[in-house]
Short mmCIF file of C-alpha atoms and ligand atoms in Angstrom, two decimals:
data_model
loop_
_atom_site.label_atom_id
_atom_site.label_comp_id
_atom_site.label_asym_id
_atom_site.label_seq_id
_atom_site.Cartn_x
_atom_site.Cartn_y
_atom_site.Cartn_z
CA MET A 1 0.10 0.02 0.07
CA ALA A 2 1.22 3.52 -0.46
CA GLU A 3 1.41 5.52 2.74
CA THR A 4 -0.02 8.78 3.55
CA PRO A 5 2.16 11.67 3.14
CA VAL A 6 3.79 12.45 6.50
CA TYR A 7 4.73 16.25 6.90
CA THR A 8 7.60 16.70 9.25
CA ASP A 9 8.09 20.27 8.73
CA ALA A 10 6.31 23.55 9.16
CA ASP A 11 3.12 24.54 7.61
CA PRO A 12 3.83 27.39 5.01
CA THR A 13 2.75 30.75 6.44
CA LEU A 14 0.32 32.96 4.84
CA ALA A 15 2.67 34.40 3.08
CA GLU A 16 4.26 31.20 1.65
CA LEU A 17 0.89 30.16 0.65
CA LEU A 18 0.62 33.54 -1.56
CA HIS A 19 3.92 33.12 -2.67
CA THR A 20 3.18 29.17 -3.99
CA HIS A 21 -0.70 30.74 -5.23
CA PRO A 22 0.25 33.49 -7.46
CA GLN A 23 -3.40 33.30 -8.79
CA LEU A 24 -4.20 35.15 -5.23
CA THR A 25 -2.96 38.54 -4.08
CA VAL A 26 -3.78 40.72 -1.12
CA ASP A 27 -5.17 44.14 -2.03
CA PRO A 28 -4.69 46.52 1.14
CA THR A 29 -8.51 47.56 1.13
CA CYS A 30 -10.05 45.15 -0.36
CA GLY A 31 -8.32 41.75 0.96
CA LEU A 32 -7.94 38.58 -0.98
CA MET A 33 -8.15 38.69 -4.22
CA LEU A 34 -8.55 36.04 -7.26
CA GLU A 35 -7.72 36.66 -10.78
CA GLY A 36 -7.73 40.39 -9.17
CA VAL A 37 -11.26 40.05 -8.24
CA ALA A 38 -12.03 40.82 -4.54
CA LEU A 39 -13.28 37.67 -3.12
CA ASN A 40 -15.07 39.73 -0.12
CA ALA A 41 -17.42 41.35 -2.84
CA ILE A 42 -18.51 37.85 -4.45
CA ALA A 43 -19.12 36.53 -0.63
CA ASP A 44 -20.94 39.62 0.03
CA SER A 45 -23.28 39.40 -2.88
CA VAL A 46 -23.58 35.53 -2.96
CA GLY A 47 -23.13 34.49 0.58
CA THR A 48 -20.95 31.56 1.80
CA PRO A 49 -20.19 28.79 1.21
CA CYS A 50 -19.31 29.40 -2.09
CA TRP A 51 -16.93 27.89 -4.55
CA VAL A 52 -14.93 30.34 -6.90
CA LEU A 53 -13.18 29.41 -9.78
CA GLY A 54 -10.60 31.39 -11.82
CA ALA A 55 -10.94 30.49 -15.69
CA GLY A 56 -7.74 32.37 -16.13
CA THR A 57 -5.78 30.42 -14.05
CA LEU A 58 -7.33 27.29 -15.62
CA ARG A 59 -6.81 28.34 -19.21
CA ALA A 60 -3.00 29.35 -18.65
CA ARG A 61 -2.77 25.87 -17.16
CA MET A 62 -4.01 24.18 -20.04
CA GLN A 63 -2.19 25.84 -22.22
CA ARG A 64 0.95 25.13 -20.68
CA MET A 65 0.35 21.35 -20.47
CA HIS A 66 -0.46 21.77 -24.33
CA THR A 67 2.93 23.66 -24.96
CA ALA A 68 4.91 21.21 -22.72
CA MET A 69 3.72 18.23 -25.05
CA SER A 70 4.36 20.26 -28.53
CA ASN A 71 7.58 21.49 -27.48
CA ALA A 72 8.85 17.83 -26.94
CA GLY A 73 7.70 17.46 -30.20
CA LEU A 74 5.11 14.67 -29.11
CA ASP A 75 1.46 14.42 -30.93
CA VAL A 76 -0.57 14.08 -27.71
CA SER A 77 -4.25 14.66 -27.69
CA ILE A 78 -5.30 15.88 -24.03
CA HIS A 79 -8.38 14.52 -22.39
CA TYR A 80 -9.45 16.39 -19.77
CA ALA A 81 -10.68 13.83 -16.78
CA VAL A 82 -14.53 15.29 -16.02
CA LYS A 83 -15.04 13.74 -13.07
CA ALA A 84 -12.27 16.57 -10.97
CA ASN A 85 -14.93 19.32 -12.09
CA ASP A 86 -18.29 18.60 -14.30
CA HIS A 87 -19.50 22.03 -14.56
CA LEU A 88 -20.80 22.50 -18.00
CA ALA A 89 -19.25 26.08 -18.08
CA ILE A 90 -16.04 24.78 -17.15
CA LEU A 91 -16.42 21.76 -19.95
CA THR A 92 -17.47 24.48 -22.57
CA LEU A 93 -14.22 26.26 -21.47
CA ILE A 94 -11.99 23.00 -22.10
CA GLY A 95 -13.43 22.21 -25.27
CA GLN A 96 -12.80 25.82 -26.46
CA GLU A 97 -9.49 25.37 -25.32
CA GLY A 98 -9.08 22.04 -27.88
CA PHE A 99 -9.15 19.74 -25.13
CA GLY A 100 -11.18 16.67 -25.25
CA ALA A 101 -12.71 14.79 -22.17
CA ASP A 102 -11.83 11.59 -20.21
CA ILE A 103 -15.29 10.30 -18.94
CA VAL A 104 -16.06 7.74 -16.56
CA SER A 105 -20.06 7.45 -16.80
CA GLY A 106 -22.99 7.90 -18.90
CA GLY A 107 -23.76 11.18 -17.11
CA GLU A 108 -20.73 12.61 -17.80
CA LEU A 109 -20.88 11.73 -21.59
CA ALA A 110 -24.09 13.38 -21.91
CA ARG A 111 -22.44 16.62 -20.10
CA ALA A 112 -19.34 16.60 -22.21
CA LEU A 113 -21.35 15.93 -25.40
CA LYS A 114 -23.97 18.85 -23.92
CA ALA A 115 -20.86 21.19 -23.74
CA GLY A 116 -19.92 20.76 -27.23
CA ILE A 117 -16.95 18.26 -26.94
CA PRO A 118 -16.95 16.02 -29.92
CA ALA A 119 -17.83 12.54 -29.27
CA ASP A 120 -14.94 11.48 -31.39
CA HIS A 121 -12.65 13.46 -28.61
CA ILE A 122 -13.83 11.36 -25.63
CA VAL A 123 -12.35 8.70 -23.81
CA PHE A 124 -14.60 6.13 -22.11
CA SER A 125 -12.58 4.98 -18.75
CA GLY A 126 -13.88 2.99 -16.05
CA VAL A 127 -13.96 -0.32 -14.33
CA GLY A 128 -17.53 -0.72 -14.88
CA LYS A 129 -19.44 0.32 -17.38
CA THR A 130 -23.30 -0.69 -17.78
CA ASP A 131 -24.83 -1.74 -20.86
CA ALA A 132 -26.92 1.35 -21.11
CA GLU A 133 -23.50 3.46 -20.80
CA LEU A 134 -21.76 1.48 -23.22
CA GLU A 135 -24.95 1.42 -25.70
CA GLN A 136 -24.93 5.42 -25.43
CA ALA A 137 -21.21 5.39 -25.85
CA ILE A 138 -20.95 3.32 -28.79
CA SER A 139 -23.81 4.64 -30.95
CA HIS A 140 -22.67 8.22 -30.15
CA GLY A 141 -19.34 6.98 -31.86
CA ILE A 142 -17.18 7.90 -29.09
CA GLY A 143 -13.51 8.09 -29.79
CA GLN A 144 -12.05 5.51 -27.62
CA ILE A 145 -13.46 2.89 -24.73
CA ASN A 146 -10.55 2.09 -22.37
CA VAL A 147 -11.41 -1.42 -21.29
CA GLU A 148 -10.61 -2.69 -17.88
CA SER A 149 -11.28 -6.53 -18.14
CA ALA A 150 -11.55 -9.41 -20.45
CA GLU A 151 -15.40 -9.66 -19.22
CA GLU A 152 -15.83 -6.10 -20.10
CA LEU A 153 -14.27 -6.74 -23.56
CA GLU A 154 -16.77 -9.48 -24.38
CA ALA A 155 -19.46 -7.11 -23.15
CA ILE A 156 -18.24 -4.28 -25.64
CA SER A 157 -18.20 -6.85 -28.41
CA ALA A 158 -21.56 -7.79 -28.25
CA ILE A 159 -23.18 -4.43 -27.63
CA ALA A 160 -21.37 -3.03 -30.70
CA SER A 161 -22.08 -5.92 -32.48
CA LYS A 162 -26.13 -5.65 -31.83
CA LEU A 163 -25.63 -1.81 -32.91
CA GLY A 164 -24.00 -2.79 -36.39
CA LYS A 165 -20.93 -0.46 -35.07
CA GLN A 166 -17.08 -1.25 -34.27
CA ALA A 167 -16.05 0.02 -31.16
CA THR A 168 -12.18 1.57 -30.91
CA ILE A 169 -10.79 0.22 -27.97
CA THR A 170 -7.32 0.02 -26.07
CA LEU A 171 -6.59 -2.11 -22.93
CA ARG A 172 -6.34 -0.40 -19.89
CA VAL A 173 -3.09 -2.44 -18.11
CA ASN A 174 -2.19 -2.24 -14.81
CA PRO A 175 1.38 -1.93 -14.59
CA ASP A 176 1.84 -2.53 -11.18
CA VAL A 177 3.86 0.37 -10.08
CA ASP A 178 3.73 2.08 -7.07
CA ALA A 179 2.56 5.65 -7.74
CA LYS A 180 3.71 6.63 -3.98
CA THR A 181 0.64 8.28 -3.25
CA HIS A 182 -2.18 8.22 -1.04
CA ALA A 183 -3.99 4.76 -0.71
CA LYS A 184 -7.20 5.83 -1.63
CA ILE A 185 -5.99 7.36 -4.69
CA THR A 186 -3.31 4.80 -5.91
CA THR A 187 -4.54 3.03 -9.24
CA GLY A 188 -1.60 1.33 -10.48
CA LEU A 189 -0.82 -1.84 -8.25
CA ALA A 190 -1.81 -5.14 -9.05
CA ALA A 191 -4.09 -4.93 -5.59
CA ASN A 192 -6.05 -2.23 -6.81
CA LYS A 193 -9.20 -2.84 -8.60
CA PHE A 194 -8.37 -1.25 -12.26
CA GLY A 195 -7.08 -2.19 -15.26
CA ILE A 196 -6.03 -5.63 -16.54
CA PRO A 197 -3.15 -7.46 -14.99
CA PHE A 198 0.16 -6.82 -16.86
CA GLN A 199 0.76 -10.54 -17.28
CA ASP A 200 -2.51 -11.21 -19.33
CA ALA A 201 -2.67 -8.01 -21.50
CA ALA A 202 -0.62 -9.10 -24.62
CA ALA A 203 -3.05 -12.47 -24.53
CA LEU A 204 -6.08 -10.31 -24.33
CA TYR A 205 -5.15 -7.91 -27.18
CA ALA A 206 -4.44 -10.70 -29.75
CA HIS A 207 -8.42 -11.91 -28.50
CA ALA A 208 -9.67 -8.83 -29.13
CA PHE A 209 -8.58 -8.59 -32.91
CA THR A 210 -10.72 -12.26 -33.09
CA LEU A 211 -13.89 -10.27 -31.74
CA PRO A 212 -16.77 -8.73 -33.94
CA GLY A 213 -17.85 -5.23 -33.18
CA VAL A 214 -14.32 -3.65 -31.70
CA ARG A 215 -11.37 -2.29 -32.99
CA PRO A 216 -8.05 -2.69 -30.86
CA VAL A 217 -5.82 0.02 -31.24
CA GLY A 218 -3.30 -0.04 -28.19
CA PHE A 219 -3.26 0.54 -24.59
CA ALA A 220 -3.79 2.94 -21.73
CA THR A 221 -2.65 3.20 -18.27
CA HIS A 222 -3.18 5.40 -15.08
CA ILE A 223 -1.51 5.23 -12.14
CA GLY A 224 -3.06 7.33 -9.50
CA SER A 225 -3.44 10.68 -8.87
CA GLN A 226 -1.51 13.63 -7.02
CA ILE A 227 2.09 12.41 -8.56
CA LEU A 228 4.92 14.83 -8.17
CA THR A 229 7.47 13.06 -9.50
CA THR A 230 8.36 11.32 -12.96
CA ALA A 231 9.83 8.20 -11.50
CA PRO A 232 6.42 6.32 -11.47
CA TYR A 233 5.41 7.34 -14.95
CA ARG A 234 8.34 6.56 -16.37
CA ALA A 235 8.36 3.02 -14.92
CA ALA A 236 4.93 2.72 -16.04
CA TYR A 237 5.28 3.74 -19.76
CA ALA A 238 8.24 1.30 -19.44
CA ARG A 239 6.37 -1.65 -18.84
CA VAL A 240 3.62 -0.20 -21.57
CA ALA A 241 6.65 0.13 -23.93
CA GLU A 242 7.65 -3.30 -23.48
CA LEU A 243 4.00 -4.47 -23.75
CA VAL A 244 3.86 -2.52 -27.25
CA HIS A 245 6.78 -4.46 -28.62
CA THR A 246 5.86 -7.99 -27.29
CA VAL A 247 2.27 -7.71 -28.98
CA ARG A 248 3.64 -6.15 -32.27
CA ALA A 249 6.70 -9.08 -32.50
CA ALA A 250 3.39 -11.18 -32.57
CA GLY A 251 2.23 -9.49 -35.60
CA ASN A 252 -0.90 -7.08 -33.85
CA ALA A 253 -0.72 -3.49 -34.92
CA VAL A 254 -0.45 -0.71 -31.99
CA SER A 255 -1.36 3.00 -32.84
CA VAL A 256 -2.30 4.31 -29.64
CA VAL A 257 -1.01 4.69 -26.15
CA ASP A 258 -3.34 6.89 -23.74
CA CYS A 259 -0.61 7.60 -20.64
CA GLY A 260 -3.22 8.61 -18.16
CA GLY A 261 -3.61 11.41 -15.67
CA GLY A 262 -2.46 11.99 -12.13
CA LEU A 263 -0.08 14.88 -12.19
CA GLY A 264 -0.08 16.39 -8.75
CA ILE A 265 -0.40 20.23 -7.42
CA CYS A 266 1.11 21.95 -4.70
CA TYR A 267 -1.58 21.98 -1.81
CA ARG A 268 1.11 22.62 1.16
CA ASN A 269 4.42 23.12 0.37
CA GLU A 270 5.34 20.20 -2.65
CA THR A 271 7.13 21.00 -5.91
CA GLU A 272 4.09 20.47 -8.02
CA GLY A 273 4.22 17.93 -10.83
CA GLN A 274 5.84 19.57 -14.06
CA PRO A 275 4.03 19.22 -17.38
CA GLU A 276 7.30 19.45 -19.14
CA ALA A 277 9.05 16.53 -16.69
CA LEU A 278 5.73 14.39 -17.80
CA ALA A 279 6.50 15.12 -21.47
CA GLY A 280 10.24 14.07 -20.82
CA ALA A 281 8.91 10.97 -19.46
CA ILE A 282 6.47 10.00 -22.18
CA LYS A 283 9.04 11.00 -24.79
CA ALA A 284 11.84 9.00 -23.19
CA GLU A 285 9.64 5.70 -22.57
CA LEU A 286 6.92 5.91 -25.68
CA GLY A 287 8.31 8.95 -27.71
CA GLY A 288 10.47 6.05 -30.51
CA LEU A 289 7.19 3.83 -30.59
CA GLY A 290 5.50 5.98 -33.38
CA VAL A 291 1.86 5.71 -31.79
CA LYS A 292 -0.64 8.52 -31.28
CA LEU A 293 -0.03 9.64 -27.55
CA ALA A 294 -2.87 11.16 -25.16
CA ILE A 295 -3.03 12.42 -21.62
CA GLU A 296 -5.80 12.71 -19.14
CA PRO A 297 -5.32 15.26 -16.94
CA GLY A 298 -7.64 16.43 -13.91
CA ARG A 299 -6.58 17.83 -10.89
CA TRP A 300 -3.19 19.61 -12.49
CA PRO A 301 -5.26 22.12 -14.68
CA ILE A 302 -7.96 22.76 -12.29
CA GLY A 303 -7.64 22.06 -8.84
CA PRO A 304 -5.35 25.33 -8.28
CA ALA A 305 -7.83 27.61 -10.32
CA GLY A 306 -10.63 27.03 -7.19
CA VAL A 307 -11.12 28.30 -3.77
CA LEU A 308 -14.38 27.78 -1.58
CA LEU A 309 -14.87 30.69 0.47
CA SER A 310 -16.64 30.18 3.98
CA SER A 311 -17.57 32.19 6.97
CA VAL A 312 -17.09 31.67 10.56
CA ILE A 313 -19.69 30.87 12.49
CA LEU A 314 -17.97 30.90 15.60
CA ARG A 315 -14.63 30.21 17.59
CA LYS A 316 -15.09 27.91 20.54
CA ALA A 317 -12.29 28.71 22.79
CA GLN A 318 -13.60 28.31 26.21
CA GLY A 319 -11.90 25.38 28.35
CA MET A 320 -10.00 24.48 25.18
CA ASP A 321 -6.11 24.26 24.61
CA VAL A 322 -6.65 25.06 21.22
CA PRO A 323 -9.61 26.63 20.15
CA PHE A 324 -12.01 25.16 17.23
CA LEU A 325 -12.95 27.62 14.45
CA VAL A 326 -16.49 26.46 13.28
CA LEU A 327 -16.88 27.22 9.68
CA ASP A 328 -20.22 27.18 7.43
CA THR A 329 -18.72 25.25 5.36
CA ALA A 330 -18.37 21.09 5.75
CA MET A 331 -17.31 17.73 4.71
CA ASN A 332 -20.48 17.90 2.77
CA GLU A 333 -18.95 20.67 0.29
CA LEU A 334 -15.00 19.62 0.56
CA LEU A 335 -15.04 16.22 1.27
CA ARG A 336 -11.30 15.79 0.49
CA PRO A 337 -9.46 16.52 4.36
CA SER A 338 -12.05 14.00 5.76
CA MET A 339 -11.57 11.43 2.81
CA TYR A 340 -7.93 11.72 2.17
CA ASP A 341 -6.60 13.13 5.10
CA ALA A 342 -5.87 16.03 2.05
CA TRP A 343 -4.22 19.52 3.80
CA HIS A 344 -5.87 22.66 2.09
CA GLY A 345 -4.60 26.06 2.78
CA ILE A 346 -6.50 28.59 4.44
CA LEU A 347 -6.23 32.35 3.85
CA PRO A 348 -8.38 35.13 5.52
CA LEU A 349 -10.07 37.41 3.20
CA ALA A 350 -10.03 40.34 5.55
CA PRO A 351 -6.54 42.80 4.52
CA GLN A 352 -5.92 43.39 8.02
CA ALA A 353 -5.35 39.78 9.38
CA PHE A 354 -2.43 39.24 7.09
CA SER A 355 -0.58 41.48 9.47
CA GLN A 356 -1.66 40.20 12.72
CA PRO A 357 -0.42 37.54 14.94
CA VAL A 358 -0.91 34.01 14.41
CA SER A 359 -1.89 31.05 16.98
CA LEU A 360 -2.74 27.42 16.87
CA THR A 361 -6.74 26.45 15.72
CA HIS A 362 -8.65 23.54 14.64
CA VAL A 363 -10.68 24.16 11.89
CA VAL A 364 -13.73 22.45 11.69
CA GLY A 365 -17.50 22.48 9.90
CA PRO A 366 -20.61 22.22 11.64
CA VAL A 367 -22.01 18.62 10.49
CA CYS A 368 -22.21 15.99 13.00
CA GLU A 369 -19.02 13.95 12.45
CA SER A 370 -15.85 14.02 14.12
CA GLY A 371 -14.65 13.63 10.67
CA ASP A 372 -15.83 16.96 9.49
CA THR A 373 -12.32 18.42 10.22
CA PHE A 374 -10.40 20.67 7.70
CA ALA A 375 -7.25 21.36 9.68
CA ARG A 376 -5.82 20.44 13.00
CA ASP A 377 -3.09 23.01 14.87
CA ARG A 378 -3.14 25.44 12.16
CA LEU A 379 -1.73 29.09 12.69
CA LEU A 380 -4.19 31.41 11.78
CA PRO A 381 -4.82 35.20 12.48
CA PRO A 382 -7.48 35.75 15.06
CA LEU A 383 -10.88 35.12 13.09
CA ALA A 384 -14.25 36.36 14.88
CA ARG A 385 -17.61 35.13 14.15
CA ASN A 386 -18.59 36.08 10.13
CA ALA A 387 -14.96 36.53 9.24
CA ARG A 388 -14.29 35.17 6.24
CA ILE A 389 -11.69 32.57 5.09
CA ALA A 390 -10.69 31.00 1.70
CA LEU A 391 -9.86 27.29 1.31
CA LEU A 392 -7.42 26.88 -1.19
CA ASP A 393 -6.81 24.22 -4.13
CA THR A 394 -10.54 23.09 -4.23
CA GLY A 395 -10.80 23.31 -8.15
CA ALA A 396 -10.61 19.84 -8.61
CA TYR A 397 -12.75 17.23 -6.22
CA GLY A 398 -14.48 19.75 -4.68
CA ALA A 399 -17.49 20.96 -5.94
CA VAL A 400 -18.09 17.42 -7.72
CA MET A 401 -17.76 15.58 -4.52
CA SER A 402 -20.47 17.56 -2.60
CA SER A 403 -23.49 15.95 -0.94
CA THR A 404 -26.46 17.50 0.97
CA TYR A 405 -25.89 15.67 4.00
CA ASN A 406 -27.27 17.26 7.19
CA SER A 407 -29.93 18.97 5.01
CA ARG A 408 -27.24 21.23 3.44
CA PRO A 409 -28.11 22.68 -0.22
CA LEU A 410 -25.39 22.67 -2.41
CA ALA A 411 -23.18 25.77 -2.39
CA ALA A 412 -23.21 28.55 -4.89
CA GLU A 413 -20.69 28.60 -7.61
CA VAL A 414 -18.60 31.64 -9.12
CA LEU A 415 -16.78 31.92 -12.52
CA VAL A 416 -14.17 34.59 -12.46
CA GLU A 417 -12.66 35.92 -16.05
CA ASP A 418 -10.95 38.86 -17.46
CA GLY A 419 -11.72 40.76 -13.92
CA GLN A 420 -15.26 39.95 -14.06
CA TRP A 421 -17.41 37.39 -12.11
CA GLN A 422 -20.66 35.42 -12.57
CA VAL A 423 -22.64 33.03 -10.63
CA ILE A 424 -23.04 29.71 -12.61
CA ARG A 425 -24.52 27.82 -10.05
CA GLN A 426 -27.60 29.23 -7.95
CA ARG A 427 -27.29 28.09 -4.22
CA GLN A 428 -29.74 25.33 -3.79
CA SER A 429 -32.48 26.19 -2.00
CA VAL A 430 -34.03 24.26 1.13
CA GLU A 431 -37.15 23.34 -0.90
CA GLU A 432 -35.01 21.80 -3.98
CA LEU A 433 -33.68 19.33 -1.09
CA TRP A 434 -36.67 17.55 -1.17
CA GLN A 435 -38.70 18.27 -4.41
CA ASP A 436 -38.24 14.79 -5.56
CA GLU A 437 -39.27 12.88 -2.48
CA THR A 438 -42.50 11.53 -1.93
CA VAL A 439 -44.61 11.05 0.93
CA PRO A 440 -47.25 8.17 0.23
CA SER A 441 -50.65 8.96 0.82
CA HIS A 442 -51.28 6.38 3.32
CA LEU A 443 -48.49 8.66 5.71
CA ALA A 444 -49.85 11.84 4.76
CA LYS A 445 -53.25 10.94 5.81
CA ALA A 446 -51.94 9.52 9.22
CA THR A 447 -50.58 13.25 10.02
C1 PLP B 501 -9.30 9.92 -12.39
C2 PLP B 501 -8.63 9.74 -13.69
C3 PLP B 501 -7.90 10.71 -14.53
C4 PLP B 501 -7.29 12.22 -13.70
O1 PLP B 501 -6.72 11.87 -12.62
P1 PLP B 501 -6.06 13.49 -11.97
O2 PLP B 501 -5.29 12.83 -10.69
O3 PLP B 501 -7.24 14.14 -11.68
O4 PLP B 501 -5.20 13.99 -12.94
C5 PLP B 501 -7.65 10.23 -15.52
N1 PLP B 501 -7.64 8.92 -16.00
C6 PLP B 501 -8.55 7.98 -15.61
C7 PLP B 501 -8.74 6.79 -15.87
C8 PLP B 501 -8.92 8.48 -14.02
O5 PLP B 501 -9.64 7.48 -13.35
#
């Protein structure tokens, strides 16, 4: 198992967080700004909790990925992993930047198509695809299906044959390399549920050529998420290259290698994954194969583009060694700290807070779970009731993982672009929480 990252050094200071997050600045009167827009102005108008996403940051990071690949002389399609943030506005923007989509469900396929991403620029990944999802994907003429098991290959062949279509497929292989990331986000170990065991892949690939309704074009791999160094990528790609040579020697053509996603970002004090280094790893291991290449980034382009704004409900200090700061946002909005022990930066919105002395604080949400904790022993300036904060790096795996646990309506979402901002998701109303619920008439009568 991959171990949880262990931090032995001190947390970054507020100034250090600002330094590693250049999209955030502090204006002496307006306070914390994202891409030049005052976050307090957004919170005044929309309220909290509220997700804010900077389109400029997202566009710049996507362009950097694109440039990194082309500067390395690589022909690489980029398929954004929709699960990181599936808002229609985001998918529309991503399509405009020339990215395709990597999807893991029929719902994501429908969203990507609705956002105008062409079907032939969509790749379908995921360990369990239903008949209905496969029919939907194949009838739309989806670009590629990454097959995760022998059983799924048979199902795709049957469904495509029934529809009178040919499904373009790759086999997703599990290279059994340790991405050295958190156990809940590692996917490339033999013990994980993902992909086809490496030792079975060549035979299954040969078998695929004998099946009707499928057109095998190559291999895919995805070893995990929040990967910060190139060593695990190189190890995985070397194994895929070995596989390509093996199946070619057996007389089967390979024209595509899908290199997956997983590039990590700086949440705390990590040196973030570099697209240029990823391009180097791809080039070194796969550059000579004469195949069409693809990557599937989710977290890297969009994670740092987002913040979650919240207000302090109260500071519970009496009788405590370390006070609890109770926020109006909770694990039902940002699940990552309770699910992955994730560390998220916390910055105040008020300008004066940046020059005040800091002291140790636990930061929690109001949900009735001990796991509803954002930070322990965090050094923060004084934050009284109704003071506002921003939780950083919430653009990926943030709003998409929200629930309405504790009857907490889904938070509003705002997009910042060119110094302007716009609500892209209204805050859900309390009535909307139960609009699809039915009280059976015999119960209604009894009351
Ligand atoms: C989740 C996922 C990705 C994206 O991972 P990131 O760490 O967000 O880049 C890419 N490909 C597949 C198959 C995935 O499941």
